[in-house]
Coordinates of C-alpha atoms in Angstrom, one line a residue:
M9 CA -157.8 -207.5 39.2
P10 CA -160.1 -205.3 37.2
R11 CA -160.7 -206.2 33.6
G12 CA -159.2 -204.0 30.8
K13 CA -161.1 -202.3 28.0
S14 CA -162.5 -204.5 25.3
L15 CA -160.8 -204.6 21.9
T16 CA -161.9 -201.9 19.5
A17 CA -162.9 -202.7 15.9
E18 CA -159.6 -201.3 14.7
E19 CA -157.6 -203.5 17.1
K20 CA -159.6 -206.5 16.0
G21 CA -158.8 -205.8 12.4
K22 CA -155.1 -205.3 13.1
I23 CA -154.9 -208.6 15.0
A24 CA -156.6 -210.5 12.2
G25 CA -154.3 -208.9 9.6
L26 CA -151.1 -209.5 11.5
H27 CA -152.1 -213.0 12.4
D28 CA -152.6 -213.7 8.6
A29 CA -149.1 -212.2 8.1
Q30 CA -147.8 -215.0 10.4
W31 CA -147.0 -212.7 13.3
S32 CA -146.8 -214.5 16.7
I33 CA -149.3 -213.8 19.4
R34 CA -146.7 -212.2 21.6
R35 CA -145.4 -210.0 18.8
I36 CA -149.0 -208.8 18.0
A37 CA -149.7 -208.1 21.7
K38 CA -146.5 -206.1 22.1
H39 CA -147.2 -204.2 18.9
L40 CA -150.7 -203.2 20.0
G41 CA -149.8 -202.8 23.7
R42 CA -152.2 -205.5 24.7
S43 CA -151.8 -208.7 26.8
A44 CA -151.0 -211.9 25.0
K45 CA -154.0 -213.4 26.7
V46 CA -156.5 -211.0 25.2
V47 CA -155.1 -211.5 21.7
A48 CA -155.2 -215.2 22.1
N49 CA -158.8 -215.2 23.3
Y50 CA -159.8 -213.1 20.3
L51 CA -158.1 -215.3 17.8
K52 CA -159.6 -218.4 19.4
A53 CA -163.2 -217.4 18.6
P54 CA -163.4 -213.9 16.9
E55 CA -167.2 -214.2 16.4
L56 CA -167.8 -214.9 20.1
Y57 CA -165.5 -212.2 21.4
G58 CA -167.4 -209.7 23.7
T59 CA -170.7 -211.7 23.7
K60 CA -170.1 -213.4 27.0
K61 CA -171.6 -211.6 30.0
R62 CA -169.3 -210.7 32.8
S63 CA -170.2 -212.6 35.9
G64 CA -169.1 -209.8 38.2
R65 CA -167.8 -210.1 41.8
K66 CA -169.2 -213.0 43.7
S67 CA -171.7 -211.9 46.4
T68 CA -170.3 -212.0 49.9
L69 CA -173.8 -212.7 51.2
S70 CA -175.2 -216.2 50.7
A71 CA -178.8 -216.7 49.5
Q72 CA -179.7 -218.0 52.9
A73 CA -178.3 -214.9 54.6
K74 CA -180.2 -212.7 52.3
R75 CA -183.4 -214.5 53.0
A76 CA -182.8 -214.1 56.8
L77 CA -182.0 -210.4 56.3
I78 CA -185.2 -209.7 54.4
R79 CA -187.3 -211.8 56.8
E80 CA -185.9 -209.8 59.8
A81 CA -186.3 -206.4 58.0
H82 CA -190.0 -207.1 57.3
K83 CA -190.6 -207.1 61.1
G84 CA -189.7 -203.4 61.1
E85 CA -188.0 -203.5 64.5
M86 CA -184.3 -202.8 63.8
T87 CA -182.2 -200.2 62.0
S88 CA -179.7 -201.2 59.3
T89 CA -176.8 -201.2 61.7
E90 CA -178.7 -203.3 64.2
L91 CA -179.6 -205.8 61.4
V92 CA -175.9 -206.3 60.5
K93 CA -174.9 -206.8 64.1
T94 CA -177.8 -209.0 65.1
L95 CA -177.5 -211.3 62.1
Q96 CA -173.6 -211.1 62.1
L97 CA -173.6 -210.3 58.4
P98 CA -170.2 -210.1 56.6
V99 CA -171.2 -206.9 54.8
K100 CA -171.4 -203.2 55.7
S101 CA -174.6 -201.4 56.4
S102 CA -174.5 -199.6 53.1
R103 CA -174.5 -202.9 51.1
M104 CA -177.2 -204.2 53.3
R105 CA -179.4 -201.1 52.6
A106 CA -178.9 -201.7 48.8
I107 CA -180.2 -205.2 49.2
L108 CA -183.2 -204.1 51.1
S109 CA -183.9 -201.2 48.7
S110 CA -184.1 -203.7 45.8
T111 CA -186.7 -205.8 47.6
P112 CA -190.2 -204.9 46.2
T113 CA -192.0 -205.4 49.5
L114 CA -189.7 -203.1 51.5
G115 CA -189.5 -199.4 51.6
Y116 CA -187.5 -196.9 53.8
M117 CA -189.9 -194.5 55.5
R118 CA -190.5 -192.7 58.8
R119 CA -192.2 -194.6 61.5
A120 CA -195.8 -193.4 61.9
R121 CA -196.5 -191.7 65.2
A122 CA -199.4 -192.6 67.4
P123 CA -200.5 -191.7 71.0
M124 CA -199.3 -194.0 73.7
M125 CA -202.3 -196.1 74.9
L126 CA -202.9 -197.8 78.2
P127 CA -205.2 -200.9 78.4
R128 CA -208.1 -198.7 79.6
H129 CA -207.7 -196.6 76.4
K130 CA -208.0 -199.6 74.2
I131 CA -211.0 -200.9 76.1
A132 CA -212.8 -197.5 75.6
R133 CA -211.9 -197.4 72.0
E134 CA -213.1 -200.9 71.2
S135 CA -216.3 -200.3 73.0
W136 CA -216.9 -197.0 71.1
A137 CA -216.1 -198.7 67.8
R138 CA -218.4 -201.6 68.4
D139 CA -221.2 -199.3 69.3
K140 CA -220.8 -197.1 66.2
V141 CA -219.9 -199.8 63.6
T142 CA -223.7 -200.2 62.8
W143 CA -224.1 -196.5 62.0
T144 CA -225.2 -195.7 58.5
P145 CA -223.7 -193.1 56.2
G146 CA -226.7 -190.9 57.0
D147 CA -225.9 -191.1 60.7
W148 CA -222.3 -190.1 60.1
A149 CA -223.4 -187.2 57.8
N150 CA -225.1 -185.6 60.8
V151 CA -221.9 -185.5 62.9
V152 CA -220.1 -182.1 63.0
W153 CA -216.4 -182.9 63.2
S154 CA -214.3 -180.0 64.8
D155 CA -210.8 -179.4 65.9
E156 CA -208.0 -176.8 66.1
K157 CA -204.8 -176.8 64.0
K158 CA -201.6 -174.8 64.4
F159 CA -199.8 -173.5 61.2
N160 CA -196.2 -172.2 61.3
L161 CA -194.5 -169.9 58.8
D162 CA -192.0 -172.7 58.0
G163 CA -194.5 -175.5 58.0
S164 CA -194.3 -178.9 59.5
D165 CA -191.2 -181.1 59.6
G166 CA -192.2 -183.3 56.7
F167 CA -189.3 -182.3 54.4
A168 CA -186.5 -184.5 55.8
F169 CA -186.4 -186.8 52.7
H170 CA -186.8 -185.8 49.0
W171 CA -185.5 -186.9 45.6
H172 CA -182.7 -184.6 44.4
D173 CA -181.2 -184.0 41.0
L174 CA -177.5 -184.6 41.6
R175 CA -176.6 -182.3 38.7
K176 CA -177.9 -179.3 40.7
D177 CA -176.9 -177.7 43.9
R178 CA -178.2 -179.3 47.0
K179 CA -181.4 -177.8 48.4
V180 CA -181.2 -176.4 51.9
F181 CA -184.4 -176.0 54.0
S182 CA -183.6 -173.1 56.4
K183 CA -186.1 -173.3 59.3
R184 CA -186.5 -170.5 61.8
Q185 CA -186.5 -171.3 65.5
Q186 CA -189.8 -172.9 66.5
G187 CA -190.9 -172.6 62.8
G188 CA -191.2 -168.8 63.0
D189 CA -194.6 -167.2 64.0
S190 CA -197.7 -169.3 63.9
V191 CA -201.5 -169.1 63.8
M192 CA -204.1 -171.3 65.4
A193 CA -207.2 -172.1 63.4
W194 CA -210.5 -173.8 64.3
G195 CA -212.5 -175.6 61.7
A196 CA -215.5 -178.0 61.4
F197 CA -217.3 -180.0 58.7
A198 CA -220.4 -182.2 58.5
G199 CA -221.2 -184.5 55.5
K200 CA -220.3 -182.5 52.4
K201 CA -220.4 -179.1 54.1
K202 CA -217.6 -177.3 55.9
C203 CA -217.7 -174.4 58.3
D204 CA -215.7 -171.2 57.7
L205 CA -212.2 -171.5 59.0
V206 CA -211.7 -169.3 62.1
V207 CA -208.4 -167.8 63.3
L208 CA -208.1 -168.0 67.0
E209 CA -206.5 -165.1 68.9
G210 CA -204.3 -165.5 71.9
K211 CA -204.2 -168.4 74.4
Q212 CA -207.4 -170.4 74.4
N213 CA -209.6 -171.0 77.4
A214 CA -213.1 -172.2 78.1
L215 CA -214.8 -168.8 77.5
K216 CA -212.9 -168.2 74.2
Y217 CA -213.9 -171.7 73.1
I218 CA -217.5 -171.0 73.8
Q219 CA -217.3 -167.8 71.9
T220 CA -215.9 -169.6 68.9
L221 CA -218.8 -172.1 69.0
E222 CA -221.4 -169.5 69.5
T223 CA -220.2 -167.3 66.6
N224 CA -219.3 -170.1 64.1
L225 CA -220.7 -173.5 65.0
L226 CA -224.3 -172.5 65.8
P227 CA -224.8 -170.4 62.6
F228 CA -223.3 -173.2 60.5
V229 CA -225.6 -176.0 61.8
D230 CA -228.7 -173.8 61.7
Q231 CA -228.0 -173.1 58.0
E232 CA -226.6 -176.5 56.8
L233 CA -228.1 -179.2 59.1
G234 CA -231.4 -180.3 60.5
P235 CA -232.4 -180.3 64.1
S236 CA -230.8 -183.7 64.8
W237 CA -227.1 -183.3 64.7
T238 CA -224.2 -184.4 66.9
F239 CA -221.1 -182.4 67.8
M240 CA -217.7 -184.1 68.0
Q241 CA -214.7 -182.7 69.8
D242 CA -211.6 -184.4 71.0
C243 CA -210.5 -184.6 74.7
A244 CA -208.4 -181.5 74.9
A245 CA -208.6 -179.8 78.3
V246 CA -210.3 -176.7 77.1
H247 CA -213.0 -178.8 75.4
R248 CA -213.8 -180.7 78.7
A249 CA -214.1 -177.7 81.0
N250 CA -217.2 -177.6 83.1
R251 CA -218.3 -174.2 81.8
V252 CA -218.2 -175.6 78.2
Y253 CA -220.5 -178.5 79.1
E254 CA -222.8 -176.1 80.9
W255 CA -223.0 -174.2 77.6
F256 CA -223.7 -177.4 75.7
E257 CA -226.7 -178.1 78.0
E258 CA -228.0 -174.5 77.7
E259 CA -227.9 -174.7 73.9
E260 CA -229.1 -178.3 73.8
V261 CA -226.0 -179.4 71.9
H262 CA -225.7 -183.2 71.7
V263 CA -222.0 -184.0 72.2
M264 CA -220.6 -187.3 70.9
D265 CA -218.8 -189.4 73.5
W266 CA -215.3 -189.6 72.3
P267 CA -212.5 -192.1 73.4
A268 CA -209.2 -190.6 74.3
K269 CA -206.1 -191.2 72.2
S270 CA -208.1 -191.6 69.0
P271 CA -206.8 -189.3 66.3
D272 CA -207.0 -192.2 63.9
L273 CA -210.8 -192.4 64.3
N274 CA -211.2 -188.6 63.7
P275 CA -211.6 -187.7 60.0
I276 CA -210.9 -184.0 60.6
E277 CA -207.3 -185.1 61.4
N278 CA -207.1 -186.3 57.8
L279 CA -208.6 -183.1 56.6
W280 CA -206.0 -181.1 58.4
G281 CA -203.3 -183.2 56.8
I282 CA -204.8 -182.6 53.3
L283 CA -204.9 -178.8 54.1
A284 CA -201.3 -178.7 55.4
R285 CA -200.0 -180.5 52.3
K286 CA -201.7 -177.9 50.1
V287 CA -200.5 -175.0 52.2
Y288 CA -196.9 -176.2 52.3
A289 CA -196.7 -177.7 48.8
H290 CA -193.3 -177.7 47.3
E291 CA -191.7 -176.9 50.7
R292 CA -193.3 -173.5 50.7
Q293 CA -192.3 -171.1 53.5
F294 CA -194.0 -167.8 54.3
N295 CA -192.6 -164.4 55.1
N296 CA -195.4 -163.2 57.4
I297 CA -198.7 -164.2 59.0
D298 CA -200.8 -162.4 56.5
E299 CA -199.3 -164.3 53.6
L300 CA -199.7 -167.6 55.5
L301 CA -203.3 -166.8 56.4
E302 CA -204.2 -165.9 52.8
C303 CA -202.9 -169.3 51.6
I304 CA -204.6 -171.2 54.4
M305 CA -208.0 -169.7 53.6
D306 CA -207.6 -170.2 49.9
C307 CA -206.7 -173.9 50.4
W308 CA -209.5 -174.4 52.8
E309 CA -212.0 -172.9 50.4
N310 CA -210.7 -175.2 47.6
I311 CA -211.3 -178.4 49.5
N312 CA -214.1 -180.1 47.5
T313 CA -217.2 -181.9 48.6
E314 CA -215.8 -185.2 47.2
T315 CA -213.0 -185.1 49.7
L316 CA -215.3 -184.4 52.6
D317 CA -217.7 -187.2 51.5
K318 CA -214.9 -189.7 51.2
L319 CA -213.7 -188.9 54.8
V320 CA -217.2 -189.3 56.2
G321 CA -217.7 -192.5 54.2
S322 CA -214.6 -194.0 55.8
M323 CA -216.1 -194.0 59.3
Q324 CA -217.7 -197.4 59.3
K325 CA -214.5 -199.0 58.2
R326 CA -212.5 -197.1 60.8
C327 CA -214.9 -198.4 63.5
F328 CA -214.7 -202.0 62.1
D329 CA -210.8 -201.9 61.9
C330 CA -210.6 -200.5 65.5
A331 CA -212.9 -203.2 66.8
M332 CA -211.0 -205.9 65.0
A333 CA -207.7 -204.5 66.5
K334 CA -209.4 -204.7 70.0
G335 CA -209.0 -201.0 70.4
G336 CA -205.5 -200.8 69.0
T337 CA -204.2 -198.2 66.6
T338 CA -205.5 -198.3 63.0
K339 CA -203.8 -197.1 59.8
Y340 CA -205.9 -194.0 59.3

């Protein structure tokens, strides 16, 4: 049974006065519309009334069951419903989530995505990492990191969760089919320098990729880097075309060997993430391609040298972590 309201100061005064006037407890309770028990409790110790903390409802979950729940949740393998069923807990999923939310070492978040790797991928990654772990910051500063990135008018799907002011109307993120129109951009950076961002037109093939490199990569390295530099590209099909490698030989471009399934080893992936967060800050959506392009270019220009330097400076640790994980996925 829920507890009633505590006695007000006025009621306490009346009880004391009527009690001094020799009224019975039942008569006082009837006069005030209160229970005889509350009147008796007050008269028993007026100075202590209201100071005792309410114990509240006894927890359905024992301390042992809570420890088992938290221990299992730390493994990160089951949903809240699965935890309740597997551990046969006498509580609903909502109560279980409240317990986990109050645990400092647990947080509710999306599972990070990573490419599926076969044993041969891990072997290649570990070998690459062990070979490069001895590289110095100067060695990494001479690597030109390059990649393509697609930008939609409606941005990426990173807006599923957000804090909301319950006093205001609920926000609705209206997303067009396939995110609306999109643009593909090519970018590169080396050390503390970044190349101009290039908008790619139409479907890309080997010849278009070569044209992008001729027009943008070669002028960038001629101006910003010395004669000894290394070009990095991932294992996309267009990048590995025979015609592209023929062009590399003709232009004497030294291409870094790159293990497949390794976005976590590629700092330009982090740079794209930084750029995307700036472009789509505050859940921004764009009305047309021109508006999107203007924002992308502005945000790219505003990426500072400290950011680039930090990304390049992380390479030795990336290699070390990958080697220690025997080619497994790292946290980058």
